[in-house]
């Protein structure tokens, strides 16, 4: 059994791999991990070495091998289009590796809807042809509210693809429309065999993409990370 970690600046997401099967680990608690026969930890990280060391100690796993994964020019049949491949966000890289492992031989538009929304095209030969980055739903709303005097928002997101009738719905609906518009324009630019969604805001986006061959994979990054086990 292996522990997979996606380590951000504010939180960590985790999954387990056993016999090739990836399963989520909702609670990353030392008392839970101590009961598991974990052989090694594979992780992607954007945090500092100091925080990483603290995390190892906190989880009680400092005695295990920790293997960090970085974006690369080529791995497992997937080719990165970036001239400086290490500058591609590792979450995007792992998303492509995960997408290719789940849908081999298919062209894929991968959309990760989180703090930022990223879109990446992967052709049927697993060649990355580039992508887009835009603010996510929450980031868009925060940008408008913080830079205008009379626009306000609510804590709950109820965006719909329709005209708003008050300030909150105008803001939320507009932000949702911007993300959906980018996805639809991306598909128009280069249609694919599969539209693959991941990220926390996928639940808001998927209902408006019924006309596309959509799949949602919450563990996409971990499927990519799992490919590095036993290199």
Coordinates of C-alpha atoms in Angstrom, one line a residue:
X1 CA 0.0 0.0 0.0
X2 CA 1.2 3.5 -0.9
X3 CA 0.1 6.9 0.3
X4 CA -0.4 9.6 -2.3
X5 CA -0.3 13.3 -1.3
X6 CA -1.2 16.5 -3.2
X7 CA 0.3 19.1 -0.9
X8 CA -0.8 22.7 -1.4
X9 CA 0.0 25.9 0.5
X10 CA -3.2 25.7 2.7
X11 CA -4.2 22.0 2.7
X12 CA -3.3 18.5 1.7
X13 CA -5.4 15.9 -0.2
X14 CA -4.6 12.3 0.1
X15 CA -5.3 8.9 -1.5
X16 CA -4.2 5.3 -1.1
X17 CA -3.0 2.8 -3.7
X18 CA -3.3 -0.9 -3.1
X19 CA -3.0 -3.5 -5.9
X20 CA -3.2 -0.7 -8.5
X21 CA -6.5 0.7 -7.1
X22 CA -6.7 4.3 -6.1
X23 CA -9.1 5.2 -3.3
X24 CA -9.6 8.6 -1.5
X25 CA -8.4 9.1 2.1
X26 CA -10.7 11.8 3.5
X27 CA -9.0 12.1 6.8
X28 CA -5.2 12.5 6.8
X29 CA -4.8 11.7 10.5
X30 CA -1.7 10.2 12.2
X31 CA -3.8 7.7 14.2
X32 CA -5.4 6.4 11.0
X33 CA -2.1 6.2 9.1
X34 CA -0.4 4.3 11.9
X35 CA -2.8 1.4 11.3
X36 CA -2.0 1.1 7.5
X37 CA 0.8 -0.9 6.0
X38 CA 2.2 2.0 4.0
X39 CA 5.4 1.3 2.1
X40 CA 6.2 4.7 0.8
X41 CA 4.8 8.2 0.1
X42 CA 4.5 9.7 -3.4
X43 CA 3.7 13.3 -3.5
X44 CA 3.4 16.5 -5.5
X45 CA 4.0 19.7 -3.6
X46 CA 4.0 23.5 -4.0
X47 CA 4.9 24.2 -0.4
X48 CA 8.2 24.9 1.4
X49 CA 10.7 22.3 2.5
X50 CA 10.1 23.5 6.1
X51 CA 6.4 22.7 5.9
X52 CA 7.1 19.4 4.2
X53 CA 9.4 18.4 7.0
X54 CA 6.8 19.4 9.6
X55 CA 4.2 17.3 7.7
X56 CA 6.4 14.2 7.7
X57 CA 6.8 14.5 11.5
X58 CA 3.1 15.3 12.1
X59 CA 1.9 12.3 10.2
X60 CA 4.4 10.0 11.9
X61 CA 5.8 8.9 8.5
X62 CA 9.3 10.4 8.5
X63 CA 10.8 6.9 8.6
X64 CA 9.3 6.0 5.2
X65 CA 10.6 6.9 1.7
X66 CA 9.1 10.1 0.4
X67 CA 9.3 10.5 -3.4
X68 CA 8.4 13.9 -4.9
X69 CA 7.1 14.1 -8.5
X70 CA 7.8 17.0 -10.8
X71 CA 6.6 18.0 -14.2
X72 CA 8.8 16.5 -16.9
X73 CA 9.2 16.7 -20.7
X74 CA 8.1 13.1 -21.2
X75 CA 6.9 10.2 -19.0
X76 CA 4.7 7.1 -19.4
X77 CA 4.0 8.0 -23.0
X78 CA 2.8 11.5 -22.3
X79 CA 4.8 14.4 -23.9
X80 CA 4.8 17.9 -22.5
X81 CA 4.6 20.7 -25.0
X82 CA 6.3 23.3 -22.7
X83 CA 9.9 24.3 -23.8
X84 CA 10.7 24.5 -20.1
X85 CA 8.7 21.5 -18.9
X86 CA 9.4 22.0 -15.3
X87 CA 7.4 25.2 -15.3
X88 CA 4.2 23.4 -16.1
X89 CA 2.2 23.1 -12.9
X90 CA 2.6 19.6 -11.5
X91 CA -1.1 19.3 -11.0
X92 CA -1.7 19.8 -14.7
X93 CA 1.1 17.4 -15.6
X94 CA -0.4 14.7 -13.3
X95 CA -3.9 15.4 -14.6
X96 CA -2.6 14.6 -18.1
X97 CA -0.9 11.4 -16.9
X98 CA -4.0 10.4 -15.1
X99 CA -6.2 11.2 -18.1
X100 CA -4.1 9.2 -20.5
X101 CA -4.1 6.2 -18.1
X102 CA -7.9 6.3 -17.8
X103 CA -8.6 6.9 -21.5
X104 CA -5.6 5.6 -23.5
X105 CA -5.6 6.3 -27.2
X106 CA -8.3 9.0 -26.9
X107 CA -7.9 12.8 -27.4
X108 CA -8.9 14.5 -24.1
X109 CA -9.7 18.1 -23.1
X110 CA -8.8 18.1 -19.4
X111 CA -10.5 20.7 -17.2
X112 CA -9.4 21.2 -13.6
X113 CA -11.9 23.5 -11.9
X114 CA -10.4 24.6 -8.7
X115 CA -9.0 27.9 -7.4
X116 CA -7.9 28.4 -10.9
X117 CA -9.4 26.7 -13.9
X118 CA -6.9 25.0 -16.2
X119 CA -7.7 23.5 -19.6
X120 CA -5.2 21.2 -21.3
X121 CA -5.5 19.4 -24.7
X122 CA -4.0 15.9 -25.0
X123 CA -4.2 14.2 -28.4
X124 CA -4.8 10.5 -29.1
X125 CA -1.0 10.0 -29.1
X126 CA -0.7 11.6 -25.7
X127 CA 0.9 14.7 -27.1
X128 CA 0.1 17.8 -25.0
X129 CA -0.7 20.7 -27.3
X130 CA -1.0 23.4 -24.7
X131 CA -3.7 24.9 -22.5
X132 CA -5.3 27.8 -20.8
X133 CA -5.4 29.1 -17.3
X134 CA -8.2 31.4 -16.0
X135 CA -9.5 32.4 -12.5
X136 CA -11.8 29.9 -10.9
X137 CA -15.4 30.7 -9.8
X138 CA -14.4 31.9 -6.3
X139 CA -11.4 33.9 -7.5
X140 CA -13.5 35.7 -10.1
X141 CA -16.1 36.7 -7.5
X142 CA -13.4 37.8 -5.1
X143 CA -11.7 39.9 -7.8
X144 CA -14.9 41.7 -8.6
X145 CA -16.0 42.3 -5.0
X146 CA -12.6 43.5 -3.9
X147 CA -12.1 45.9 -6.8
X148 CA -15.6 47.5 -6.9
X149 CA -17.4 49.7 -4.4
X150 CA -21.0 48.5 -4.8
X151 CA -20.8 44.8 -5.8
X152 CA -21.4 42.3 -3.1
X153 CA -21.7 38.6 -2.9
X154 CA -23.1 35.7 -0.6
X155 CA -21.2 32.9 1.0
X156 CA -23.1 30.2 -0.9
X157 CA -22.6 29.8 -4.6
X158 CA -25.9 29.3 -6.6
X159 CA -24.7 30.3 -10.0
X160 CA -26.9 29.4 -13.0
X161 CA -26.6 29.9 -16.7
X162 CA -29.3 32.6 -16.9
X163 CA -29.7 36.3 -16.5
X164 CA -29.3 37.5 -12.9
X165 CA -32.0 39.7 -11.3
X166 CA -30.0 41.1 -8.5
X167 CA -26.3 41.9 -7.8
X168 CA -25.4 38.5 -6.3
X169 CA -27.0 36.4 -9.0
X170 CA -25.6 38.7 -11.7
X171 CA -22.1 38.2 -10.3
X172 CA -22.3 34.4 -9.7
X173 CA -24.1 33.7 -12.9
X174 CA -21.6 35.8 -14.8
X175 CA -18.6 34.0 -13.3
X176 CA -20.2 30.6 -14.1
X177 CA -20.9 31.8 -17.7
X178 CA -17.2 32.8 -18.1
X179 CA -15.9 29.4 -17.1
X180 CA -18.5 27.6 -19.3
X181 CA -17.8 29.9 -22.1
X182 CA -14.0 29.1 -21.9
X183 CA -14.7 25.4 -21.9
X184 CA -17.1 25.6 -24.9
X185 CA -14.7 27.8 -26.8
X186 CA -11.8 25.4 -26.1
X187 CA -13.9 22.5 -27.4
X188 CA -14.8 24.6 -30.5
X189 CA -11.1 25.3 -31.0
X190 CA -10.1 21.6 -30.8
X191 CA -12.8 19.0 -30.2
X192 CA -11.7 15.8 -28.5
X193 CA -13.0 12.3 -27.8
X194 CA -13.5 13.1 -24.1
X195 CA -14.1 16.1 -21.9
X196 CA -12.6 15.2 -18.6
X197 CA -13.5 17.2 -15.5
X198 CA -11.8 17.3 -12.1
X199 CA -11.6 19.8 -9.2
X200 CA -14.0 20.9 -6.6
X201 CA -16.1 23.1 -8.8
X202 CA -16.8 20.4 -11.3
X203 CA -20.2 19.9 -9.7
X204 CA -21.3 23.4 -10.7
X205 CA -20.0 23.0 -14.3
X206 CA -21.0 19.5 -15.3
X207 CA -24.8 20.0 -15.5
X208 CA -24.3 22.6 -18.3
X209 CA -22.1 20.4 -20.4
X210 CA -24.5 17.6 -21.2
X211 CA -24.0 17.9 -24.9
X212 CA -20.4 16.9 -24.6
X213 CA -18.8 13.4 -23.8
X214 CA -18.1 14.4 -20.2
X215 CA -16.5 12.2 -17.5
X216 CA -15.8 13.5 -14.0
X217 CA -12.8 12.0 -12.1
X218 CA -12.2 13.6 -8.7
X219 CA -9.1 11.5 -8.2
X220 CA -7.5 12.4 -11.5
X221 CA -4.3 13.8 -10.1
X222 CA -3.8 10.7 -7.9
X223 CA -4.2 8.4 -10.9
X224 CA -1.4 10.4 -12.5
X225 CA 0.7 10.3 -9.3
X226 CA 0.2 6.5 -9.0
X227 CA 2.0 5.9 -12.3
X228 CA 5.3 6.8 -10.6
X229 CA 5.0 4.0 -8.0
X230 CA 8.0 1.6 -8.3
X231 CA 9.8 3.6 -10.9

